[in-house]
PDB file of N, CA and C and ligand atoms in Angstrom:
ATOM      1  N   MET B  17      77.580  -7.622  24.655  1.00 96.00           N
ATOM      2  CA  MET B  17      78.487  -7.295  23.556  1.00 96.00           C
ATOM      3  C   MET B  17      79.929  -7.559  23.993  1.00 96.00           C
ATOM      4  N   SER B  18      80.779  -7.786  23.039  1.00 98.00           N
ATOM      5  CA  SER B  18      82.204  -7.988  23.319  1.00 98.00           C
ATOM      6  C   SER B  18      82.861  -6.654  23.666  1.00 98.00           C
ATOM      7  N   ASP B  19      84.085  -6.727  24.170  1.00 98.00           N
ATOM      8  CA  ASP B  19      84.826  -5.496  24.470  1.00 98.00           C
ATOM      9  C   ASP B  19      84.999  -4.646  23.215  1.00 98.00           C
ATOM     10  N   LEU B  20      85.310  -5.306  22.092  1.00 97.00           N
ATOM     11  CA  LEU B  20      85.511  -4.550  20.852  1.00 97.00           C
ATOM     12  C   LEU B  20      84.203  -3.890  20.401  1.00 97.00           C
ATOM     13  N   GLU B  21      83.114  -4.618  20.493  1.00 98.00           N
ATOM     14  CA  GLU B  21      81.825  -4.037  20.108  1.00 98.00           C
ATOM     15  C   GLU B  21      81.458  -2.881  21.034  1.00 98.00           C
ATOM     16  N   ASN B  22      81.728  -3.032  22.313  1.00 98.00           N
ATOM     17  CA  ASN B  22      81.480  -1.925  23.247  1.00 98.00           C
ATOM     18  C   ASN B  22      82.343  -0.713  22.900  1.00 98.00           C
ATOM     19  N   SER B  23      83.575  -0.954  22.492  1.00 97.00           N
ATOM     20  CA  SER B  23      84.458   0.154  22.120  1.00 97.00           C
ATOM     21  C   SER B  23      83.935   0.868  20.886  1.00 97.00           C
ATOM     22  N   ILE B  24      83.440   0.110  19.921  1.00 97.00           N
ATOM     23  CA  ILE B  24      82.868   0.715  18.713  1.00 97.00           C
ATOM     24  C   ILE B  24      81.650   1.561  19.081  1.00 97.00           C
ATOM     25  N   MET B  25      80.811   1.055  19.955  1.00 98.00           N
ATOM     26  CA  MET B  25      79.629   1.818  20.368  1.00 98.00           C
ATOM     27  C   MET B  25      80.035   3.082  21.125  1.00 98.00           C
ATOM     28  N   THR B  26      81.125   2.989  21.893  1.00 98.00           N
ATOM     29  CA  THR B  26      81.611   4.172  22.615  1.00 98.00           C
ATOM     30  C   THR B  26      82.074   5.252  21.637  1.00 98.00           C
ATOM     31  N   ILE B  27      82.765   4.842  20.581  1.00 98.00           N
ATOM     32  CA  ILE B  27      83.223   5.809  19.571  1.00 98.00           C
ATOM     33  C   ILE B  27      82.017   6.516  18.944  1.00 98.00           C
ATOM     34  N   ILE B  28      81.008   5.736  18.601  1.00 97.00           N
ATOM     35  CA  ILE B  28      79.796   6.321  18.003  1.00 97.00           C
ATOM     36  C   ILE B  28      79.111   7.257  19.008  1.00 97.00           C
ATOM     37  N   HIS B  29      79.028   6.814  20.247  1.00 97.00           N
ATOM     38  CA  HIS B  29      78.392   7.637  21.288  1.00 97.00           C
ATOM     39  C   HIS B  29      79.144   8.955  21.481  1.00 97.00           C
ATOM     40  N   MET B  30      80.477   8.901  21.494  1.00 97.00           N
ATOM     41  CA  MET B  30      81.277  10.120  21.685  1.00 97.00           C
ATOM     42  C   MET B  30      81.032  11.111  20.553  1.00 97.00           C
ATOM     43  N   PHE B  31      80.946  10.589  19.323  1.00 98.00           N
ATOM     44  CA  PHE B  31      80.687  11.480  18.180  1.00 98.00           C
ATOM     45  C   PHE B  31      79.348  12.190  18.367  1.00 98.00           C
ATOM     46  N   HIS B  32      78.329  11.437  18.750  1.00 97.00           N
ATOM     47  CA  HIS B  32      77.001  12.038  18.904  1.00 97.00           C
ATOM     48  C   HIS B  32      76.943  12.971  20.114  1.00 97.00           C
ATOM     49  N   LYS B  33      77.689  12.624  21.158  1.00 97.00           N
ATOM     50  CA  LYS B  33      77.722  13.495  22.335  1.00 97.00           C
ATOM     51  C   LYS B  33      78.284  14.870  21.983  1.00 97.00           C
ATOM     52  N   TYR B  34      79.408  14.883  21.255  1.00 98.00           N
ATOM     53  CA  TYR B  34      80.058  16.171  20.966  1.00 98.00           C
ATOM     54  C   TYR B  34      79.462  16.876  19.759  1.00 98.00           C
ATOM     55  N   SER B  35      78.793  16.140  18.881  1.00 97.00           N
ATOM     56  CA  SER B  35      78.091  16.802  17.767  1.00 97.00           C
ATOM     57  C   SER B  35      76.692  17.224  18.208  1.00 97.00           C
ATOM     58  N   LYS B  36      76.384  16.908  19.449  1.00 95.00           N
ATOM     59  CA  LYS B  36      75.061  17.228  20.021  1.00 95.00           C
ATOM     60  C   LYS B  36      73.951  16.640  19.150  1.00 95.00           C
ATOM     61  N   ASN B  37      74.177  15.372  18.781  1.00 86.00           N
ATOM     62  CA  ASN B  37      73.234  14.583  17.978  1.00 86.00           C
ATOM     63  C   ASN B  37      72.972  15.168  16.594  1.00 86.00           C
ATOM     64  N   LYS B  38      73.900  16.025  16.130  1.00 92.00           N
ATOM     65  CA  LYS B  38      73.836  16.427  14.727  1.00 92.00           C
ATOM     66  C   LYS B  38      74.773  15.486  13.962  1.00 92.00           C
ATOM     67  N   SER B  39      74.875  15.640  12.666  1.00 94.00           N
ATOM     68  CA  SER B  39      75.651  14.689  11.875  1.00 94.00           C
ATOM     69  C   SER B  39      77.109  15.095  11.710  1.00 94.00           C
ATOM     70  N   THR B  40      77.483  16.260  12.241  1.00 98.00           N
ATOM     71  CA  THR B  40      78.855  16.734  12.077  1.00 98.00           C
ATOM     72  C   THR B  40      79.363  17.444  13.333  1.00 98.00           C
ATOM     73  N   LEU B  41      80.698  17.491  13.442  1.00 98.00           N
ATOM     74  CA  LEU B  41      81.347  18.253  14.505  1.00 98.00           C
ATOM     75  C   LEU B  41      81.798  19.595  13.955  1.00 98.00           C
ATOM     76  N   LYS B  42      81.519  20.644  14.699  1.00 97.00           N
ATOM     77  CA  LYS B  42      82.090  21.941  14.350  1.00 97.00           C
ATOM     78  C   LYS B  42      83.461  22.049  15.025  1.00 97.00           C
ATOM     79  N   LYS B  43      84.183  23.104  14.698  1.00 96.00           N
ATOM     80  CA  LYS B  43      85.565  23.224  15.186  1.00 96.00           C
ATOM     81  C   LYS B  43      85.634  23.179  16.713  1.00 96.00           C
ATOM     82  N   THR B  44      84.758  23.888  17.361  1.00 96.00           N
ATOM     83  CA  THR B  44      84.793  23.895  18.833  1.00 96.00           C
ATOM     84  C   THR B  44      84.402  22.528  19.412  1.00 96.00           C
ATOM     85  N   ASP B  45      83.502  21.819  18.714  1.00 97.00           N
ATOM     86  CA  ASP B  45      83.127  20.468  19.167  1.00 97.00           C
ATOM     87  C   ASP B  45      84.343  19.547  19.098  1.00 97.00           C
ATOM     88  N   LEU B  46      85.093  19.653  17.997  1.00 97.00           N
ATOM     89  CA  LEU B  46      86.281  18.807  17.824  1.00 97.00           C
ATOM     90  C   LEU B  46      87.307  19.091  18.914  1.00 97.00           C
ATOM     91  N   LYS B  47      87.521  20.365  19.204  1.00 96.00           N
ATOM     92  CA  LYS B  47      88.475  20.736  20.255  1.00 96.00           C
ATOM     93  C   LYS B  47      88.036  20.156  21.595  1.00 96.00           C
ATOM     94  N   ASP B  48      86.771  20.291  21.931  1.00 97.00           N
ATOM     95  CA  ASP B  48      86.270  19.757  23.209  1.00 97.00           C
ATOM     96  C   ASP B  48      86.424  18.245  23.263  1.00 97.00           C
ATOM     97  N   LEU B  49      86.115  17.564  22.164  1.00 97.00           N
ATOM     98  CA  LEU B  49      86.207  16.102  22.125  1.00 97.00           C
ATOM     99  C   LEU B  49      87.656  15.655  22.340  1.00 97.00           C
ATOM    100  N   ILE B  50      88.591  16.268  21.602  1.00 96.00           N
ATOM    101  CA  ILE B  50      90.001  15.880  21.731  1.00 96.00           C
ATOM    102  C   ILE B  50      90.509  16.188  23.141  1.00 96.00           C
ATOM    103  N   ASN B  51      90.208  17.386  23.632  1.00 96.00           N
ATOM    104  CA  ASN B  51      90.751  17.782  24.939  1.00 96.00           C
ATOM    105  C   ASN B  51      90.112  17.009  26.098  1.00 96.00           C
ATOM    106  N   ASN B  52      88.853  16.645  25.961  1.00 97.00           N
ATOM    107  CA  ASN B  52      88.173  15.948  27.064  1.00 97.00           C
ATOM    108  C   ASN B  52      88.306  14.431  26.994  1.00 97.00           C
ATOM    109  N   GLU B  53      88.395  13.885  25.781  1.00 96.00           N
ATOM    110  CA  GLU B  53      88.294  12.428  25.640  1.00 96.00           C
ATOM    111  C   GLU B  53      89.564  11.754  25.138  1.00 96.00           C
ATOM    112  N   MET B  54      90.554  12.535  24.670  1.00 93.00           N
ATOM    113  CA  MET B  54      91.759  11.929  24.104  1.00 93.00           C
ATOM    114  C   MET B  54      93.019  12.508  24.724  1.00 93.00           C
ATOM    115  N   SER B  55      92.901  12.996  25.945  1.00 91.00           N
ATOM    116  CA  SER B  55      94.003  13.762  26.538  1.00 91.00           C
ATOM    117  C   SER B  55      95.232  12.909  26.856  1.00 91.00           C
ATOM    118  N   HIS B  56      95.053  11.586  26.952  1.00 89.00           N
ATOM    119  CA  HIS B  56      96.214  10.734  27.199  1.00 89.00           C
ATOM    120  C   HIS B  56      96.959  10.400  25.909  1.00 89.00           C
ATOM    121  N   PHE B  57      96.296  10.560  24.785  1.00 88.00           N
ATOM    122  CA  PHE B  57      96.882  10.154  23.506  1.00 88.00           C
ATOM    123  C   PHE B  57      97.266  11.331  22.625  1.00 88.00           C
ATOM    124  N   ILE B  58      96.560  12.455  22.789  1.00 87.00           N
ATOM    125  CA  ILE B  58      96.833  13.646  21.978  1.00 87.00           C
ATOM    126  C   ILE B  58      97.041  14.814  22.925  1.00 87.00           C
ATOM    127  N   MET B  59      98.078  15.616  22.644  1.00 86.00           N
ATOM    128  CA  MET B  59      98.334  16.795  23.463  1.00 86.00           C
ATOM    129  C   MET B  59      97.134  17.741  23.376  1.00 86.00           C
ATOM    130  N   ASN B  60      96.774  18.350  24.492  1.00 89.00           N
ATOM    131  CA  ASN B  60      95.647  19.278  24.499  1.00 89.00           C
ATOM    132  C   ASN B  60      95.846  20.389  23.477  1.00 89.00           C
ATOM    133  N   ILE B  61      94.763  20.715  22.796  1.00 90.00           N
ATOM    134  CA  ILE B  61      94.776  21.824  21.843  1.00 90.00           C
ATOM    135  C   ILE B  61      94.486  23.101  22.613  1.00 90.00           C
ATOM    136  N   GLN B  62      95.463  24.013  22.634  1.00 90.00           N
ATOM    137  CA  GLN B  62      95.283  25.238  23.405  1.00 90.00           C
ATOM    138  C   GLN B  62      95.229  26.480  22.537  1.00 90.00           C
ATOM    139  N   ASP B  63      95.877  26.447  21.363  1.00 93.00           N
ATOM    140  CA  ASP B  63      95.895  27.663  20.561  1.00 93.00           C
ATOM    141  C   ASP B  63      95.112  27.471  19.264  1.00 93.00           C
ATOM    142  N   LYS B  64      94.650  28.589  18.723  1.00 94.00           N
ATOM    143  CA  LYS B  64      93.794  28.579  17.540  1.00 94.00           C
ATOM    144  C   LYS B  64      94.508  27.993  16.328  1.00 94.00           C
ATOM    145  N   GLU B  65      95.802  28.253  16.199  1.00 94.00           N
ATOM    146  CA  GLU B  65      96.546  27.775  15.031  1.00 94.00           C
ATOM    147  C   GLU B  65      96.584  26.249  14.995  1.00 94.00           C
ATOM    148  N   THR B  66      96.821  25.637  16.142  1.00 93.00           N
ATOM    149  CA  THR B  66      96.848  24.170  16.205  1.00 93.00           C
ATOM    150  C   THR B  66      95.475  23.597  15.876  1.00 93.00           C
ATOM    151  N   LEU B  67      94.439  24.191  16.457  1.00 94.00           N
ATOM    152  CA  LEU B  67      93.081  23.719  16.181  1.00 94.00           C
ATOM    153  C   LEU B  67      92.769  23.855  14.690  1.00 94.00           C
ATOM    154  N   ASP B  68      93.128  24.989  14.101  1.00 95.00           N
ATOM    155  CA  ASP B  68      92.872  25.197  12.670  1.00 95.00           C
ATOM    156  C   ASP B  68      93.582  24.136  11.836  1.00 95.00           C
ATOM    157  N   GLN B  69      94.833  23.810  12.204  1.00 95.00           N
ATOM    158  CA  GLN B  69      95.605  22.826  11.436  1.00 95.00           C
ATOM    159  C   GLN B  69      95.004  21.434  11.559  1.00 95.00           C
ATOM    160  N   VAL B  70      94.665  21.028  12.772  1.00 94.00           N
ATOM    161  CA  VAL B  70      94.050  19.706  12.981  1.00 94.00           C
ATOM    162  C   VAL B  70      92.733  19.622  12.224  1.00 94.00           C
ATOM    163  N   PHE B  71      91.943  20.685  12.325  1.00 96.00           N
ATOM    164  CA  PHE B  71      90.631  20.685  11.683  1.00 96.00           C
ATOM    165  C   PHE B  71      90.771  20.598  10.165  1.00 96.00           C
ATOM    166  N   THR B  72      91.684  21.365   9.611  1.00 97.00           N
ATOM    167  CA  THR B  72      91.894  21.348   8.155  1.00 97.00           C
ATOM    168  C   THR B  72      92.376  19.988   7.692  1.00 97.00           C
ATOM    169  N   ASP B  73      93.272  19.377   8.463  1.00 96.00           N
ATOM    170  CA  ASP B  73      93.782  18.046   8.107  1.00 96.00           C
ATOM    171  C   ASP B  73      92.665  17.005   8.087  1.00 96.00           C
ATOM    172  N   LEU B  74      91.723  17.123   9.005  1.00 97.00           N
ATOM    173  CA  LEU B  74      90.647  16.121   9.103  1.00 97.00           C
ATOM    174  C   LEU B  74      89.507  16.381   8.124  1.00 97.00           C
ATOM    175  N   ASP B  75      89.293  17.645   7.786  1.00 98.00           N
ATOM    176  CA  ASP B  75      88.140  18.012   6.943  1.00 98.00           C
ATOM    177  C   ASP B  75      88.445  17.714   5.474  1.00 98.00           C
ATOM    178  N   GLN B  76      88.320  16.444   5.125  1.00 97.00           N
ATOM    179  CA  GLN B  76      88.718  15.995   3.783  1.00 97.00           C
ATOM    180  C   GLN B  76      87.890  16.631   2.673  1.00 97.00           C
ATOM    181  N   ASN B  77      86.612  16.846   2.888  1.00 97.00           N
ATOM    182  CA  ASN B  77      85.781  17.407   1.814  1.00 97.00           C
ATOM    183  C   ASN B  77      85.670  18.930   1.888  1.00 97.00           C
ATOM    184  N   GLY B  78      86.335  19.545   2.852  1.00 97.00           N
ATOM    185  CA  GLY B  78      86.417  21.000   2.910  1.00 97.00           C
ATOM    186  C   GLY B  78      85.107  21.722   3.165  1.00 97.00           C
ATOM    187  N   ASP B  79      84.165  21.051   3.836  1.00 97.00           N
ATOM    188  CA  ASP B  79      82.885  21.722   4.099  1.00 97.00           C
ATOM    189  C   ASP B  79      82.861  22.413   5.468  1.00 97.00           C
ATOM    190  N   LEU B  80      84.025  22.485   6.098  1.00 97.00           N
ATOM    191  CA  LEU B  80      84.194  23.184   7.381  1.00 97.00           C
ATOM    192  C   LEU B  80      83.441  22.508   8.524  1.00 97.00           C
ATOM    193  N   GLU B  81      83.174  21.221   8.361  1.00 97.00           N
ATOM    194  CA  GLU B  81      82.585  20.414   9.428  1.00 97.00           C
ATOM    195  C   GLU B  81      83.241  19.036   9.367  1.00 97.00           C
ATOM    196  N   ILE B  82      83.247  18.347  10.506  1.00 98.00           N
ATOM    197  CA  ILE B  82      83.822  17.001  10.559  1.00 98.00           C
ATOM    198  C   ILE B  82      82.682  15.994  10.645  1.00 98.00           C
ATOM    199  N   ASP B  83      82.502  15.223   9.564  1.00 98.00           N
ATOM    200  CA  ASP B  83      81.457  14.197   9.610  1.00 98.00           C
ATOM    201  C   ASP B  83      82.015  12.923  10.248  1.00 98.00           C
ATOM    202  N   PHE B  84      81.183  11.905  10.370  1.00 98.00           N
ATOM    203  CA  PHE B  84      81.623  10.713  11.093  1.00 98.00           C
ATOM    204  C   PHE B  84      82.789  10.022  10.392  1.00 98.00           C
ATOM    205  N   GLN B  85      82.761   9.983   9.065  1.00 98.00           N
ATOM    206  CA  GLN B  85      83.856   9.352   8.325  1.00 98.00           C
ATOM    207  C   GLN B  85      85.179  10.076   8.584  1.00 98.00           C
ATOM    208  N   GLU B  86      85.127  11.397   8.629  1.00 98.00           N
ATOM    209  CA  GLU B  86      86.339  12.176   8.890  1.00 98.00           C
ATOM    210  C   GLU B  86      86.797  11.992  10.337  1.00 98.00           C
ATOM    211  N   PHE B  87      85.853  11.898  11.256  1.00 98.00           N
ATOM    212  CA  PHE B  87      86.186  11.669  12.661  1.00 98.00           C
ATOM    213  C   PHE B  87      86.835  10.299  12.853  1.00 98.00           C
ATOM    214  N   ILE B  88      86.274   9.296  12.184  1.00 97.00           N
ATOM    215  CA  ILE B  88      86.783   7.947  12.369  1.00 97.00           C
ATOM    216  C   ILE B  88      88.220   7.835  11.818  1.00 97.00           C
ATOM    217  N   ALA B  89      88.563   8.682  10.861  1.00 97.00           N
ATOM    218  CA  ALA B  89      89.945   8.712  10.365  1.00 97.00           C
ATOM    219  C   ALA B  89      90.883   9.156  11.485  1.00 97.00           C
ATOM    220  N   LEU B  90      90.444  10.128  12.292  1.00 96.00           N
ATOM    221  CA  LEU B  90      91.242  10.555  13.451  1.00 96.00           C
ATOM    222  C   LEU B  90      91.397   9.403  14.435  1.00 96.00           C
ATOM    223  N   VAL B  91      90.292   8.718  14.716  1.00 97.00           N
ATOM    224  CA  VAL B  91      90.340   7.584  15.655  1.00 97.00           C
ATOM    225  C   VAL B  91      91.298   6.514  15.127  1.00 97.00           C
ATOM    226  N   ALA B  92      91.238   6.251  13.830  1.00 96.00           N
ATOM    227  CA  ALA B  92      92.118   5.241  13.231  1.00 96.00           C
ATOM    228  C   ALA B  92      93.579   5.660  13.343  1.00 96.00           C
ATOM    229  N   MET B  93      93.869   6.928  13.062  1.00 94.00           N
ATOM    230  CA  MET B  93      95.255   7.415  13.141  1.00 94.00           C
ATOM    231  C   MET B  93      95.788   7.304  14.571  1.00 94.00           C
ATOM    232  N   VAL B  94      94.989   7.726  15.531  1.00 94.00           N
ATOM    233  CA  VAL B  94      95.427   7.685  16.934  1.00 94.00           C
ATOM    234  C   VAL B  94      95.582   6.236  17.389  1.00 94.00           C
ATOM    235  N   THR B  95      94.646   5.386  16.983  1.00 94.00           N
ATOM    236  CA  THR B  95      94.723   3.971  17.350  1.00 94.00           C
ATOM    237  C   THR B  95      95.975   3.331  16.772  1.00 94.00           C
ATOM    238  N   SER B  96      96.274   3.648  15.528  1.00 94.00           N
ATOM    239  CA  SER B  96      97.459   3.102  14.881  1.00 94.00           C
ATOM    240  C   SER B  96      98.734   3.588  15.563  1.00 94.00           C
ATOM    241  N   ALA B  97      98.778   4.884  15.890  1.00 92.00           N
ATOM    242  CA  ALA B  97      99.952   5.431  16.574  1.00 92.00           C
ATOM    243  C   ALA B  97     100.116   4.799  17.950  1.00 92.00           C
ATOM    244  N   CYS B  98      99.004   4.597  18.637  1.00 91.00           N
ATOM    245  CA  CYS B  98      99.035   3.983  19.964  1.00 91.00           C
ATOM    246  C   CYS B  98      99.516   2.537  19.853  1.00 91.00           C
ATOM    247  N   HIS B  99      99.065   1.849  18.833  1.00 92.00           N
ATOM    248  CA  HIS B  99      99.495   0.464  18.603  1.00 92.00           C
ATOM    249  C   HIS B  99     101.004   0.402  18.352  1.00 92.00           C
ATOM    250  N   ASP B 100     101.492   1.343  17.539  1.00 90.00           N
ATOM    251  CA  ASP B 100     102.933   1.377  17.260  1.00 90.00           C
ATOM    252  C   ASP B 100     103.727   1.607  18.540  1.00 90.00           C
ATOM    253  N   LEU B 101     103.221   2.492  19.416  1.00 86.00           N
ATOM    254  CA  LEU B 101     103.914   2.756  20.673  1.00 86.00           C
ATOM    255  C   LEU B 101     103.927   1.529  21.572  1.00 86.00           C
ATOM    256  N   THR B 102     102.826   0.793  21.619  1.00 86.00           N
ATOM    257  CA  THR B 102     102.766  -0.370  22.506  1.00 86.00           C
ATOM    258  C   THR B 102     103.691  -1.470  22.015  1.00 86.00           C
ATOM    259  N   LYS B 103     103.978  -1.496  20.702  1.00 77.00           N
ATOM    260  CA  LYS B 103     104.887  -2.526  20.185  1.00 77.00           C
ATOM    261  C   LYS B 103     106.315  -2.309  20.645  1.00 77.00           C
ATOM    262  N   THR B 104     106.665  -1.041  20.937  1.00 65.00           N
ATOM    263  CA  THR B 104     108.039  -0.746  21.317  1.00 65.00           C
ATOM    264  C   THR B 104     108.254  -0.879  22.815  1.00 65.00           C
ATOM    265  N   CYS B 105     107.172  -1.041  23.578  1.00 53.00           N
ATOM    266  CA  CYS B 105     107.289  -1.132  25.034  1.00 53.00           C
ATOM    267  C   CYS B 105     107.686  -2.537  25.470  1.00 53.00           C
TER     268      CYS B 105
HETATM  269 CA1   CA M   1      84.060  17.725   6.269  1.00 68.40          CA
END
């Protein structure tokens, strides 16, 4: 597979790893995923208020879980922000 295809598979694998092979991430799963896998791009989530805000922002359908579509929106936002930063370097 190409580097891009491998990266896509890694994103899918990370979702399943932290959702424990269920179809959604719960709040604590999201916190663990961000803090363990995105620590260079997103500041660690340490307090409940920040976690609640991030979770609410991502939970578009309000079912109190993060499905893959909602997760991929986070990946897209972080990727876009990272791209913008690399353009200024
Ligand atoms: Ca949701």
